[in-house]
CSV table of C-alpha atoms and ligand atoms in Angstrom, one decimal:
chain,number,residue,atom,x,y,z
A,21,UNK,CA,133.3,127.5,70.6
A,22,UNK,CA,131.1,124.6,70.5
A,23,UNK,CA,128.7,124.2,73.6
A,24,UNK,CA,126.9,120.2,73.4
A,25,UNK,CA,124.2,119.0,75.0
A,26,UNK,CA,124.1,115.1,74.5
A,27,UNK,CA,121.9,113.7,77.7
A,28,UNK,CA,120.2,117.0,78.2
A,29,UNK,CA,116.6,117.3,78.5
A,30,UNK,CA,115.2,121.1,77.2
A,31,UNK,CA,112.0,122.1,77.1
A,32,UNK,CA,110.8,125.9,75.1
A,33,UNK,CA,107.6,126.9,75.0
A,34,UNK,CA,105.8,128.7,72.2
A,35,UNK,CA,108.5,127.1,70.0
A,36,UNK,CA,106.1,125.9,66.9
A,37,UNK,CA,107.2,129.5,65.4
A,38,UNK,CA,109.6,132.4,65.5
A,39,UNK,CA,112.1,132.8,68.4
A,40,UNK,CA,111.1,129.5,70.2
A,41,UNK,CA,111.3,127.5,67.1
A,42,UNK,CA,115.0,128.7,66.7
A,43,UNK,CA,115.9,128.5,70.0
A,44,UNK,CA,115.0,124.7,69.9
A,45,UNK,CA,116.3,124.0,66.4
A,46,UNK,CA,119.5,125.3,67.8
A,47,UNK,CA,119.5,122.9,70.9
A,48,UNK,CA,118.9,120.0,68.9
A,49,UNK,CA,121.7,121.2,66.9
A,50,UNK,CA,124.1,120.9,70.0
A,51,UNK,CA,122.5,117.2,70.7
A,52,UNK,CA,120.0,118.2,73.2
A,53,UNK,CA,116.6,115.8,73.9
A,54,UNK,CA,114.1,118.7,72.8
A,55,UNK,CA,110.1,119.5,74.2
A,56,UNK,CA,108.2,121.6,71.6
A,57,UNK,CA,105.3,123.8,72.7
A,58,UNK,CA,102.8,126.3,70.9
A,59,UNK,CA,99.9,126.3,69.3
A,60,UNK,CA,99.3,125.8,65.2
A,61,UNK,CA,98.1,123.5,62.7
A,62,UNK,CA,98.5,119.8,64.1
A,63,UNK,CA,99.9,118.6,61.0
A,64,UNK,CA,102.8,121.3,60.3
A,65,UNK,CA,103.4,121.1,63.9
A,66,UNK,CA,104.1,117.3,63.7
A,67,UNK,CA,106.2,117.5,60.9
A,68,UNK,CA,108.4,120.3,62.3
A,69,UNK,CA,109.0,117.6,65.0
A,70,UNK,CA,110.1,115.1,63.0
A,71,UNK,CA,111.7,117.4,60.6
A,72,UNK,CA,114.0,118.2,63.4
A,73,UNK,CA,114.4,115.0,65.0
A,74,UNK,CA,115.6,113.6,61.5
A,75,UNK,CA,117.8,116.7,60.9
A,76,UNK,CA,119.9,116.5,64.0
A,77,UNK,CA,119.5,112.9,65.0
A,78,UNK,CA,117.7,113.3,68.4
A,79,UNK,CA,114.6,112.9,70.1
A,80,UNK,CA,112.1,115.5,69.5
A,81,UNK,CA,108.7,115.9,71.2
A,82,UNK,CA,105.7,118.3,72.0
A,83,UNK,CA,103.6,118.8,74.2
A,84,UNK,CA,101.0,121.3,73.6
A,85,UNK,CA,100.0,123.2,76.7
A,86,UNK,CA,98.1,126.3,76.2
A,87,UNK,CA,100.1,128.9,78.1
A,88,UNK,CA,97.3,130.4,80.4
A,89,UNK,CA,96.5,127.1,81.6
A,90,UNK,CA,98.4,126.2,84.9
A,91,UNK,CA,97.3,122.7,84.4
A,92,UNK,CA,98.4,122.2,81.0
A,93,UNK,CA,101.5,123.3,82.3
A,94,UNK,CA,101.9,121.3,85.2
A,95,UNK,CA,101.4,118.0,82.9
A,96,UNK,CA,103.8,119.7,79.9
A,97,UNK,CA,106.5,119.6,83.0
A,98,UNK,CA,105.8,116.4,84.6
A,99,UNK,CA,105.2,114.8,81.3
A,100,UNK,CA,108.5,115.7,80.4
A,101,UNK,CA,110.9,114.1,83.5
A,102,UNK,CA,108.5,110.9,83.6
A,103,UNK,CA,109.6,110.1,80.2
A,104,UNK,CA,113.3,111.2,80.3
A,105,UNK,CA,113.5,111.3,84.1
A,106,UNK,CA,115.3,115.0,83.6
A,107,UNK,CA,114.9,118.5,82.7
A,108,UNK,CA,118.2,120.6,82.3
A,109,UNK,CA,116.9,123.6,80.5
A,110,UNK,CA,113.9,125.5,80.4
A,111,UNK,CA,113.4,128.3,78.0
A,112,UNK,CA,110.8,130.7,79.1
A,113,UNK,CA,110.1,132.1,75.3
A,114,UNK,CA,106.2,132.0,74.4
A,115,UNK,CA,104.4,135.4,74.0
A,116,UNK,CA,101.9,137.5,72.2
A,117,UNK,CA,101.4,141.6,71.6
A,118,UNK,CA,98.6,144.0,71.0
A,119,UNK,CA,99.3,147.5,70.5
A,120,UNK,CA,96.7,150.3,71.5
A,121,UNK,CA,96.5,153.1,74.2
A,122,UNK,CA,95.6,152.1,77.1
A,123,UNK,CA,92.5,153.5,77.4
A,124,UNK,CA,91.5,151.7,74.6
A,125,UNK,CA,93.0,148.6,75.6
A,126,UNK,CA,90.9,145.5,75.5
A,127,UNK,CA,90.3,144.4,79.0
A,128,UNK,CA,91.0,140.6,77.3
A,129,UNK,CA,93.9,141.9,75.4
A,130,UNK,CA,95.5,142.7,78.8
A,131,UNK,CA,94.1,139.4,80.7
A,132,UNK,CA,96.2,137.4,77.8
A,133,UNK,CA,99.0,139.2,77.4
A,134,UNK,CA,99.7,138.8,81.2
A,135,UNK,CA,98.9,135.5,81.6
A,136,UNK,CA,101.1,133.9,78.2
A,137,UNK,CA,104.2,136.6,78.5
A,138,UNK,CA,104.2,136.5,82.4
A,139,UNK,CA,102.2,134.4,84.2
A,140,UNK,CA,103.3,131.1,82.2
A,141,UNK,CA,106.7,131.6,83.1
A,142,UNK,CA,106.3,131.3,86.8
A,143,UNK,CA,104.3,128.4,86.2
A,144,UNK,CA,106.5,126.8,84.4
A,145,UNK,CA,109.6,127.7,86.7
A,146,UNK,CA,107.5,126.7,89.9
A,147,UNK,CA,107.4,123.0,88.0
A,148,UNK,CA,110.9,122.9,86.6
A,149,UNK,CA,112.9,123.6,90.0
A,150,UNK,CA,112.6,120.8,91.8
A,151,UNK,CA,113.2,118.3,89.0
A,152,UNK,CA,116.2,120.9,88.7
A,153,UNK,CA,117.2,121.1,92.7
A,154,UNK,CA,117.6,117.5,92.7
A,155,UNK,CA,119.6,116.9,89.8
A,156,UNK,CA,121.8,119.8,91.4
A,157,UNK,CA,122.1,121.6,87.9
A,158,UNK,CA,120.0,123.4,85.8
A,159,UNK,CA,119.0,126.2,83.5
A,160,UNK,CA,116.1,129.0,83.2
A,161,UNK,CA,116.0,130.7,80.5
A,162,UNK,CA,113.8,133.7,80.1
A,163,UNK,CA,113.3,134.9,76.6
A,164,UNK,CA,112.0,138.9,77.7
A,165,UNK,CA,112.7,141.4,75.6
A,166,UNK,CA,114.2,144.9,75.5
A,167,UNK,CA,110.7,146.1,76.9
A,168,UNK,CA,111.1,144.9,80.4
A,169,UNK,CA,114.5,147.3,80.7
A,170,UNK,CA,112.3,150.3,78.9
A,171,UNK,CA,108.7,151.4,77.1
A,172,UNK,CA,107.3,152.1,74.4
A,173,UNK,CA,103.9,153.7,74.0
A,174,UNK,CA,100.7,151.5,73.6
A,175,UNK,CA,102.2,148.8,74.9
A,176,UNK,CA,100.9,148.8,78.2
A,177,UNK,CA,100.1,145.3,79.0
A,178,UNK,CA,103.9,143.4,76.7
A,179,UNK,CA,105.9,146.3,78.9
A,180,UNK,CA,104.1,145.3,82.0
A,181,UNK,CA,104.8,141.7,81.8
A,182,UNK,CA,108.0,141.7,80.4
A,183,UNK,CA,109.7,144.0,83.6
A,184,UNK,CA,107.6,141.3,85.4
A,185,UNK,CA,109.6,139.2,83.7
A,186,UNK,CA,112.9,140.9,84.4
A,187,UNK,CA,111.4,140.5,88.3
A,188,UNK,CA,110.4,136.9,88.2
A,189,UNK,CA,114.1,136.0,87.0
A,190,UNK,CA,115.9,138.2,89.3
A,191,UNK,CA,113.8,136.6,91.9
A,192,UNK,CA,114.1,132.8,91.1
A,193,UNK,CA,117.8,133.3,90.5
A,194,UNK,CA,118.7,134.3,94.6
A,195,UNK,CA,116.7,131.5,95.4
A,196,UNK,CA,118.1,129.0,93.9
A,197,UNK,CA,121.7,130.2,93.6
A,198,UNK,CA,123.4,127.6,95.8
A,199,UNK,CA,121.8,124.7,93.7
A,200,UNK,CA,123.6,124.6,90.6
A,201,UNK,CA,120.7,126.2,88.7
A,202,UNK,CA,121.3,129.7,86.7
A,203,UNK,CA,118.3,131.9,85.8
A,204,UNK,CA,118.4,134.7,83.2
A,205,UNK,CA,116.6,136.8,80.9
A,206,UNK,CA,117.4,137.6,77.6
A,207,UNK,CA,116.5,140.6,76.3
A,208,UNK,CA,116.2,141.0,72.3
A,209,UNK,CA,115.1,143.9,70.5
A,210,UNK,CA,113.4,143.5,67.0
A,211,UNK,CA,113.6,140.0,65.5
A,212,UNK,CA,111.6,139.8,62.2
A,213,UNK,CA,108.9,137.2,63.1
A,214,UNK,CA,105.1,136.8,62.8
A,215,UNK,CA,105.1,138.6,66.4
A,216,UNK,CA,106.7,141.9,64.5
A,217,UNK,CA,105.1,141.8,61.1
A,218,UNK,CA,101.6,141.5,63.0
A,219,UNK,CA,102.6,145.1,65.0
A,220,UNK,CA,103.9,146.2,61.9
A,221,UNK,CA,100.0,146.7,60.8
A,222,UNK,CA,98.5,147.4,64.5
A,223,UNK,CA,101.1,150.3,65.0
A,224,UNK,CA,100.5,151.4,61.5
A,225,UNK,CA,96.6,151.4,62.3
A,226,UNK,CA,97.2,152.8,66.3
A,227,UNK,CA,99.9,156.4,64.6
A,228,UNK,CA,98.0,156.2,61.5
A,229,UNK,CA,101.2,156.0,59.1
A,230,UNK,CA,102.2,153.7,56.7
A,231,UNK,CA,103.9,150.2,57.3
A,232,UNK,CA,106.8,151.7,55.6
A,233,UNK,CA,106.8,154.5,58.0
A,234,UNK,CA,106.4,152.2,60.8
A,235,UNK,CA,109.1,150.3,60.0
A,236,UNK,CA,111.5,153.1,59.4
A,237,UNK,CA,110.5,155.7,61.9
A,238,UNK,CA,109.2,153.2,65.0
A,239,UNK,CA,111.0,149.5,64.6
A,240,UNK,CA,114.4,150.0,63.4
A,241,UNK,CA,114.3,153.9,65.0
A,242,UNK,CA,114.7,152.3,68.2
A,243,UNK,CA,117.7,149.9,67.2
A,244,UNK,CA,120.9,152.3,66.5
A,245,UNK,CA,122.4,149.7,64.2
A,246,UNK,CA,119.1,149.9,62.1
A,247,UNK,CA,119.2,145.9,61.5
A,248,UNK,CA,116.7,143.5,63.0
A,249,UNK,CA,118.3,141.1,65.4
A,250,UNK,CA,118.9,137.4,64.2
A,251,UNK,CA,117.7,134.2,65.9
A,252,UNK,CA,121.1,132.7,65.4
A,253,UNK,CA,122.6,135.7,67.7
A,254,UNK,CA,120.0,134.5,70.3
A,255,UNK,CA,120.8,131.2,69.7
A,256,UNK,CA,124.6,131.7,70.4
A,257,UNK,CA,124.1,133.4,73.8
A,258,UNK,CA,121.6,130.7,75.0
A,259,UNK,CA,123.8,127.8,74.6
A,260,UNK,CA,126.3,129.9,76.5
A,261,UNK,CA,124.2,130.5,78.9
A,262,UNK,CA,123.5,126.7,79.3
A,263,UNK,CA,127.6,125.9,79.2
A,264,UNK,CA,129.6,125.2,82.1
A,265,UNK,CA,130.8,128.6,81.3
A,266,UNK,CA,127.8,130.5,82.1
A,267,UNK,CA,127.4,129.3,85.6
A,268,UNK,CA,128.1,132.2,86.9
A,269,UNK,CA,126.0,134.1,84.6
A,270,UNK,CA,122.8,134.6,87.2
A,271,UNK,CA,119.7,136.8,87.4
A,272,UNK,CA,120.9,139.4,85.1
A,273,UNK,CA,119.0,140.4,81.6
A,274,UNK,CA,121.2,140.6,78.6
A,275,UNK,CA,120.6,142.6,76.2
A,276,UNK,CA,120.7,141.9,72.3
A,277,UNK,CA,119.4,144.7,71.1
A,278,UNK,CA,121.7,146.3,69.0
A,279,UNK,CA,122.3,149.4,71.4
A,280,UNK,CA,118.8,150.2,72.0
A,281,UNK,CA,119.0,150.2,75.7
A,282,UNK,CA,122.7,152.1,76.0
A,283,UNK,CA,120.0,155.3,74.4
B,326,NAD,P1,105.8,134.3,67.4
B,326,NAD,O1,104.5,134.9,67.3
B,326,NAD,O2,106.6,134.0,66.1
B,326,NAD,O3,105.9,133.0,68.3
B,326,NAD,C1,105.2,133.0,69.5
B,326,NAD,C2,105.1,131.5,70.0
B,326,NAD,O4,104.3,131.5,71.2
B,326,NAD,C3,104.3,130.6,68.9
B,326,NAD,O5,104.9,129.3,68.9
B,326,NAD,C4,102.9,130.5,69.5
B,326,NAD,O6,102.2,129.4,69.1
B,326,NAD,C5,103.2,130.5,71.0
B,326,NAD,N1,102.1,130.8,71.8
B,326,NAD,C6,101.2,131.9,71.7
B,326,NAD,N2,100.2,131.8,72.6
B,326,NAD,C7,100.4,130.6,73.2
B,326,NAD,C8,99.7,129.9,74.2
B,326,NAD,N3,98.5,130.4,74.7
B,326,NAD,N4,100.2,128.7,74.6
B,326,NAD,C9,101.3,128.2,74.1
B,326,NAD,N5,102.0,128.8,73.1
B,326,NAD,C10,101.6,130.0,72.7
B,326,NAD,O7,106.7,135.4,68.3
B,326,NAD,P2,108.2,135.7,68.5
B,326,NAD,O8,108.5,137.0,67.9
B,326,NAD,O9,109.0,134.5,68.1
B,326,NAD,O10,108.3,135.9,70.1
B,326,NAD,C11,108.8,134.9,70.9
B,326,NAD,C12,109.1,135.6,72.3
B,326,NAD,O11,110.2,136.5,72.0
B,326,NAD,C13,108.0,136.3,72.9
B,326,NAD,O12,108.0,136.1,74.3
B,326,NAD,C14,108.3,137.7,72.5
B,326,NAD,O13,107.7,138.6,73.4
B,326,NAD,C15,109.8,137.8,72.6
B,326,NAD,N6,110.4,138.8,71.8
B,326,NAD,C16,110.2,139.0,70.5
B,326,NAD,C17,110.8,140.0,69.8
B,326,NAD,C18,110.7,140.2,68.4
B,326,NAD,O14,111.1,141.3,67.9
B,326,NAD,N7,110.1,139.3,67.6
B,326,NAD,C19,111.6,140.9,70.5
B,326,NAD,C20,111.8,140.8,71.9
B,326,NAD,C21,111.2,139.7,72.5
């Protein structure tokens, strides 16, 4: 089943890599008017814009709001319904990790890690309701992972935030309930990105094992069918989730996560 989105406005944050890029190459796909966030190289960033602008025949645009600045996000959101009067769907989805014990855990590690994979997400929600409240429709998307249902060790800080996370949606989703607006969290265990192949060393250096043993015996040991998750199978459940049919899908997280969390 085909789910379009011609005349609806989406914004993802941390999408100039990874997950986020996906997610919005995969709502442009279904027609949607598309707001790409993150940080990276100006000049690769502007032609991934227009790369997928000219791809899928829509409007593309970024805005490039650092995530722990509450004012950068304010602007990314306002910019966004003063030039297309709308936003239908917001895609909670940038993030960063560092791995270490926690009582070597840098103090600025945990300051960051809380304010990009947690913090940003309220601020961005706190912008994005009314614009959705008075269009009397709209969708939340929070891209958490399988660590805000369970932990891992030296993650202190990414476990933290992400059950925040898990809390924030819950939260947002009684709220606004009654206005048309559905808030979720989807939940994904390993997806081969930059995010993973970065741990891939730091838990190598943190167990003092091999990147092939990490990979073996810590990444895909947590995932029973021993395959990383694919961006299209995120894809496919976000542009349910922003269907008609997924209205009644509402403060719940969703796992994708190959059958991690059943463990
Ligand atoms: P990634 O490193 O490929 O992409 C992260 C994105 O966030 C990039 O676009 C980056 O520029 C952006 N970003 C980082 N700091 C930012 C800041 N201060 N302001 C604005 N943007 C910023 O990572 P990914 O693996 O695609 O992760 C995306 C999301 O998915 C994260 O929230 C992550 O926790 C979550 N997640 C990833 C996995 C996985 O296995 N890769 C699993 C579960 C959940």
């Amino acid at each position: 089943m085909t789910h379009r989105l011609e005349g609806q406005v989406a914004i993802v944050t941390g999408s100039t890599s990874g997950i986020g890029l996906g997610l919005a190459e995969a709502l442009a796909a279904a027609g949607g008017t598309v707001v790409l966030n993150g940080l990276g190289d100006a000049a690769a960033i502007e032609a991934t814009r227009a790369g997928l602008a000219a791809k899928h025949g829509v409007e593309v645009r970024y805005h490039g709001a650092d995530m722990t600045r509450p004012a950068e996000i304010a602007d990314m959101v306002a910019s966004t319904a003063a030039a297309f009067g709308r936003l239908d769907i917001l895609v909670n989805n940038a993030g960063v990790q560092h791995v270490a014990p926690v009582e070597d855990f840098p103090v600025e590690w945990w300051d960051r890690i809380i304010a990009i994979n947690l913090t940003s997400a309220f601020h961005c929600t706190r912008a994005a309701v009314p614009l959705m409240k008075a269009a009397g429709r709209g969708r939340i998307v929070n891209i958490a992972s399988a660590h805000a249902l369970v932990a891992s060790p030296f993650k202190s800080a990414y476990v933290a935030a992400k059950h925040g996370v898990l809390g924030l949606t819950r939260t947002v989703a009684l709220e606004v309930a009654q206005d048309g607006i559905t808030v979720n969290a989807i939940c994904p265990g390993y997806v081969k990105t930059p995010l993973v192949e970065a741990q891939i060393t730091d838990q190598a250096k943190a167990r003092g094992i091999s990147e092939d043993e990490v990979m073996r015996d810590v990444i895909l040991a947590a995932q029973p069918t021993k395959k990383f998750v694919t961006v299209e199978q995120l894809s496919g459940l976000l542009l349910y989730l922003c269907s008609d049919l997924g209205a009644s899908v509402n403060g719940t997280a969703l796992s994708v996560d190959g059958g991690w969390t059943a463990a």
